[in-house]
């Protein structure tokens, strides 16, 4: 098995404080939404040292990512969800004032943790 390595981070600052974001992330968009394959890939990525995962509701990968993270916690591959940095995206169809918060809440429930960066998708 490969040895996990530390991926460099950039510090993002906001009014609520600073947070390190790994500069290399693991994308979860795929032609096939096979949850079992994605969970296995995410677990292997965590073993290799990845801590930044990119997803979006439209990818159909948020739930499988959340399940993989829960399994990684159970297996002791990460000690807490705080070790991970999750980026998700607001899909253009949800980019209306009354739809943004519900879309974010759906993503947070699916991934089962705090999304640390939520971007508009273009």
PDB file of C-alpha atoms in Angstrom:
ATOM      1  CA  UNK A   1       0.000   0.000   0.000  1.00  0.00           C
ATOM      2  CA  UNK A   2       1.203   3.503  -0.824  1.00  0.00           C
ATOM      3  CA  UNK A   3       2.202   5.810   1.990  1.00  0.00           C
ATOM      4  CA  UNK A   4      -0.048   8.841   2.515  1.00  0.00           C
ATOM      5  CA  UNK A   5       1.667  12.120   1.837  1.00  0.00           C
ATOM      6  CA  UNK A   6       0.868  15.643   2.970  1.00  0.00           C
ATOM      7  CA  UNK A   7      -0.606  17.748   0.174  1.00  0.00           C
ATOM      8  CA  UNK A   8       0.282  21.480   0.309  1.00  0.00           C
ATOM      9  CA  UNK A   9      -2.493  23.876   1.334  1.00  0.00           C
ATOM     10  CA  UNK A  10      -3.505  27.433   0.616  1.00  0.00           C
ATOM     11  CA  UNK A  11      -5.143  29.398   3.437  1.00  0.00           C
ATOM     12  CA  UNK A  12      -8.590  30.834   2.728  1.00  0.00           C
ATOM     13  CA  UNK A  13      -9.687  33.666   4.997  1.00  0.00           C
ATOM     14  CA  UNK A  14     -13.206  34.867   5.712  1.00  0.00           C
ATOM     15  CA  UNK A  15     -15.080  36.748   8.407  1.00  0.00           C
ATOM     16  CA  UNK A  16     -15.497  33.444  10.265  1.00  0.00           C
ATOM     17  CA  UNK A  17     -11.768  32.676  10.294  1.00  0.00           C
ATOM     18  CA  UNK A  18      -9.153  30.918   8.195  1.00  0.00           C
ATOM     19  CA  UNK A  19      -9.123  27.400   6.806  1.00  0.00           C
ATOM     20  CA  UNK A  20      -6.455  25.508   4.918  1.00  0.00           C
ATOM     21  CA  UNK A  21      -7.562  24.110   1.545  1.00  0.00           C
ATOM     22  CA  UNK A  22      -5.458  21.352  -0.021  1.00  0.00           C
ATOM     23  CA  UNK A  23      -4.283  22.571  -3.443  1.00  0.00           C
ATOM     24  CA  UNK A  24      -4.883  19.160  -5.030  1.00  0.00           C
ATOM     25  CA  UNK A  25      -8.391  17.770  -4.932  1.00  0.00           C
ATOM     26  CA  UNK A  26     -10.099  14.565  -6.010  1.00  0.00           C
ATOM     27  CA  UNK A  27     -12.989  15.112  -8.424  1.00  0.00           C
ATOM     28  CA  UNK A  28     -16.093  12.937  -8.208  1.00  0.00           C
ATOM     29  CA  UNK A  29     -17.784  13.679 -11.559  1.00  0.00           C
ATOM     30  CA  UNK A  30     -18.023  10.575 -13.751  1.00  0.00           C
ATOM     31  CA  UNK A  31     -19.832   9.242 -16.789  1.00  0.00           C
ATOM     32  CA  UNK A  32     -21.208   6.468 -14.622  1.00  0.00           C
ATOM     33  CA  UNK A  33     -22.750   7.119 -11.218  1.00  0.00           C
ATOM     34  CA  UNK A  34     -21.771   3.772  -9.753  1.00  0.00           C
ATOM     35  CA  UNK A  35     -21.743   4.502  -6.021  1.00  0.00           C
ATOM     36  CA  UNK A  36     -19.710   1.400  -5.151  1.00  0.00           C
ATOM     37  CA  UNK A  37     -16.924   2.353  -7.555  1.00  0.00           C
ATOM     38  CA  UNK A  38     -16.878   5.949  -6.307  1.00  0.00           C
ATOM     39  CA  UNK A  39     -16.784   4.856  -2.645  1.00  0.00           C
ATOM     40  CA  UNK A  40     -13.850   2.563  -3.369  1.00  0.00           C
ATOM     41  CA  UNK A  41     -12.022   5.299  -5.301  1.00  0.00           C
ATOM     42  CA  UNK A  42     -12.564   7.848  -2.504  1.00  0.00           C
ATOM     43  CA  UNK A  43     -11.295   5.415   0.142  1.00  0.00           C
ATOM     44  CA  UNK A  44      -8.155   4.753  -1.918  1.00  0.00           C
ATOM     45  CA  UNK A  45      -7.684   8.500  -2.434  1.00  0.00           C
ATOM     46  CA  UNK A  46      -7.905   9.076   1.328  1.00  0.00           C
ATOM     47  CA  UNK A  47      -5.331   6.323   1.882  1.00  0.00           C
ATOM     48  CA  UNK A  48      -3.025   8.150  -0.550  1.00  0.00           C
ATOM     49  CA  UNK A  49      -3.371  11.436   1.335  1.00  0.00           C
ATOM     50  CA  UNK A  50      -6.175  13.258  -0.489  1.00  0.00           C
ATOM     51  CA  UNK A  51      -8.209  15.471   1.833  1.00  0.00           C
ATOM     52  CA  UNK A  52      -9.954  17.742  -0.695  1.00  0.00           C
ATOM     53  CA  UNK A  53     -12.936  16.323  -2.590  1.00  0.00           C
ATOM     54  CA  UNK A  54     -14.905  18.111  -5.292  1.00  0.00           C
ATOM     55  CA  UNK A  55     -18.550  17.232  -5.907  1.00  0.00           C
ATOM     56  CA  UNK A  56     -21.864  18.739  -7.028  1.00  0.00           C
ATOM     57  CA  UNK A  57     -25.474  17.745  -6.647  1.00  0.00           C
ATOM     58  CA  UNK A  58     -25.747  17.511 -10.432  1.00  0.00           C
ATOM     59  CA  UNK A  59     -22.905  14.965 -10.547  1.00  0.00           C
ATOM     60  CA  UNK A  60     -24.987  12.512  -8.536  1.00  0.00           C
ATOM     61  CA  UNK A  61     -21.937  11.756  -6.403  1.00  0.00           C
ATOM     62  CA  UNK A  62     -22.636  13.550  -3.111  1.00  0.00           C
ATOM     63  CA  UNK A  63     -24.296  10.634  -1.326  1.00  0.00           C
ATOM     64  CA  UNK A  64     -21.620   8.102  -2.322  1.00  0.00           C
ATOM     65  CA  UNK A  65     -18.924  10.583  -1.244  1.00  0.00           C
ATOM     66  CA  UNK A  66     -20.647  10.995   2.125  1.00  0.00           C
ATOM     67  CA  UNK A  67     -20.869   7.221   2.580  1.00  0.00           C
ATOM     68  CA  UNK A  68     -17.184   6.810   1.693  1.00  0.00           C
ATOM     69  CA  UNK A  69     -16.226   9.473   4.229  1.00  0.00           C
ATOM     70  CA  UNK A  70     -18.311   7.747   6.911  1.00  0.00           C
ATOM     71  CA  UNK A  71     -16.547   4.473   6.095  1.00  0.00           C
ATOM     72  CA  UNK A  72     -13.133   6.179   6.197  1.00  0.00           C
ATOM     73  CA  UNK A  73     -13.965   7.438   9.701  1.00  0.00           C
ATOM     74  CA  UNK A  74     -15.045   3.956  10.802  1.00  0.00           C
ATOM     75  CA  UNK A  75     -11.839   2.442   9.391  1.00  0.00           C
ATOM     76  CA  UNK A  76      -9.702   5.105  11.092  1.00  0.00           C
ATOM     77  CA  UNK A  77      -8.356   6.489   7.795  1.00  0.00           C
ATOM     78  CA  UNK A  78      -9.259   9.970   9.063  1.00  0.00           C
ATOM     79  CA  UNK A  79      -9.875  10.890  12.667  1.00  0.00           C
ATOM     80  CA  UNK A  80     -12.541  13.533  12.052  1.00  0.00           C
ATOM     81  CA  UNK A  81     -14.536  15.173   9.269  1.00  0.00           C
ATOM     82  CA  UNK A  82     -12.608  18.377   9.998  1.00  0.00           C
ATOM     83  CA  UNK A  83      -9.577  16.817   8.273  1.00  0.00           C
ATOM     84  CA  UNK A  84     -11.471  16.941   4.986  1.00  0.00           C
ATOM     85  CA  UNK A  85     -12.236  19.835   2.675  1.00  0.00           C
ATOM     86  CA  UNK A  86     -15.348  19.389   0.536  1.00  0.00           C
ATOM     87  CA  UNK A  87     -16.104  21.649  -2.415  1.00  0.00           C
ATOM     88  CA  UNK A  88     -19.577  21.483  -3.920  1.00  0.00           C
ATOM     89  CA  UNK A  89     -21.291  23.608  -6.514  1.00  0.00           C
ATOM     90  CA  UNK A  90     -24.546  25.468  -6.929  1.00  0.00           C
ATOM     91  CA  UNK A  91     -26.081  24.393 -10.218  1.00  0.00           C
ATOM     92  CA  UNK A  92     -27.348  27.221 -12.486  1.00  0.00           C
ATOM     93  CA  UNK A  93     -30.963  26.052 -12.159  1.00  0.00           C
ATOM     94  CA  UNK A  94     -30.700  26.675  -8.388  1.00  0.00           C
ATOM     95  CA  UNK A  95     -29.108  30.126  -8.722  1.00  0.00           C
ATOM     96  CA  UNK A  96     -32.200  32.023  -7.575  1.00  0.00           C
ATOM     97  CA  UNK A  97     -32.435  33.743  -4.172  1.00  0.00           C
ATOM     98  CA  UNK A  98     -35.116  31.367  -2.875  1.00  0.00           C
ATOM     99  CA  UNK A  99     -33.332  28.209  -4.111  1.00  0.00           C
ATOM    100  CA  UNK A 100     -29.709  28.729  -2.990  1.00  0.00           C
ATOM    101  CA  UNK A 101     -30.122  27.797   0.680  1.00  0.00           C
ATOM    102  CA  UNK A 102     -32.275  24.688   0.008  1.00  0.00           C
ATOM    103  CA  UNK A 103     -29.733  23.501  -2.590  1.00  0.00           C
ATOM    104  CA  UNK A 104     -26.858  23.967  -0.126  1.00  0.00           C
ATOM    105  CA  UNK A 105     -28.807  22.202   2.641  1.00  0.00           C
ATOM    106  CA  UNK A 106     -29.445  19.244   0.315  1.00  0.00           C
ATOM    107  CA  UNK A 107     -25.725  19.022  -0.462  1.00  0.00           C
ATOM    108  CA  UNK A 108     -24.789  19.151   3.228  1.00  0.00           C
ATOM    109  CA  UNK A 109     -27.288  16.376   4.073  1.00  0.00           C
ATOM    110  CA  UNK A 110     -26.035  14.220   1.195  1.00  0.00           C
ATOM    111  CA  UNK A 111     -22.352  14.567   1.994  1.00  0.00           C
ATOM    112  CA  UNK A 112     -23.065  14.245   5.733  1.00  0.00           C
ATOM    113  CA  UNK A 113     -20.679  17.003   6.710  1.00  0.00           C
ATOM    114  CA  UNK A 114     -20.020  20.682   6.369  1.00  0.00           C
ATOM    115  CA  UNK A 115     -19.316  21.783   2.821  1.00  0.00           C
ATOM    116  CA  UNK A 116     -16.419  24.188   3.186  1.00  0.00           C
ATOM    117  CA  UNK A 117     -16.579  25.814  -0.239  1.00  0.00           C
ATOM    118  CA  UNK A 118     -19.769  26.249  -2.262  1.00  0.00           C
ATOM    119  CA  UNK A 119     -19.245  27.667  -5.732  1.00  0.00           C
ATOM    120  CA  UNK A 120     -21.598  28.746  -8.492  1.00  0.00           C
ATOM    121  CA  UNK A 121     -21.310  26.417 -11.465  1.00  0.00           C
ATOM    122  CA  UNK A 122     -21.208  27.959 -14.899  1.00  0.00           C
TER     123      UNK A 122
END
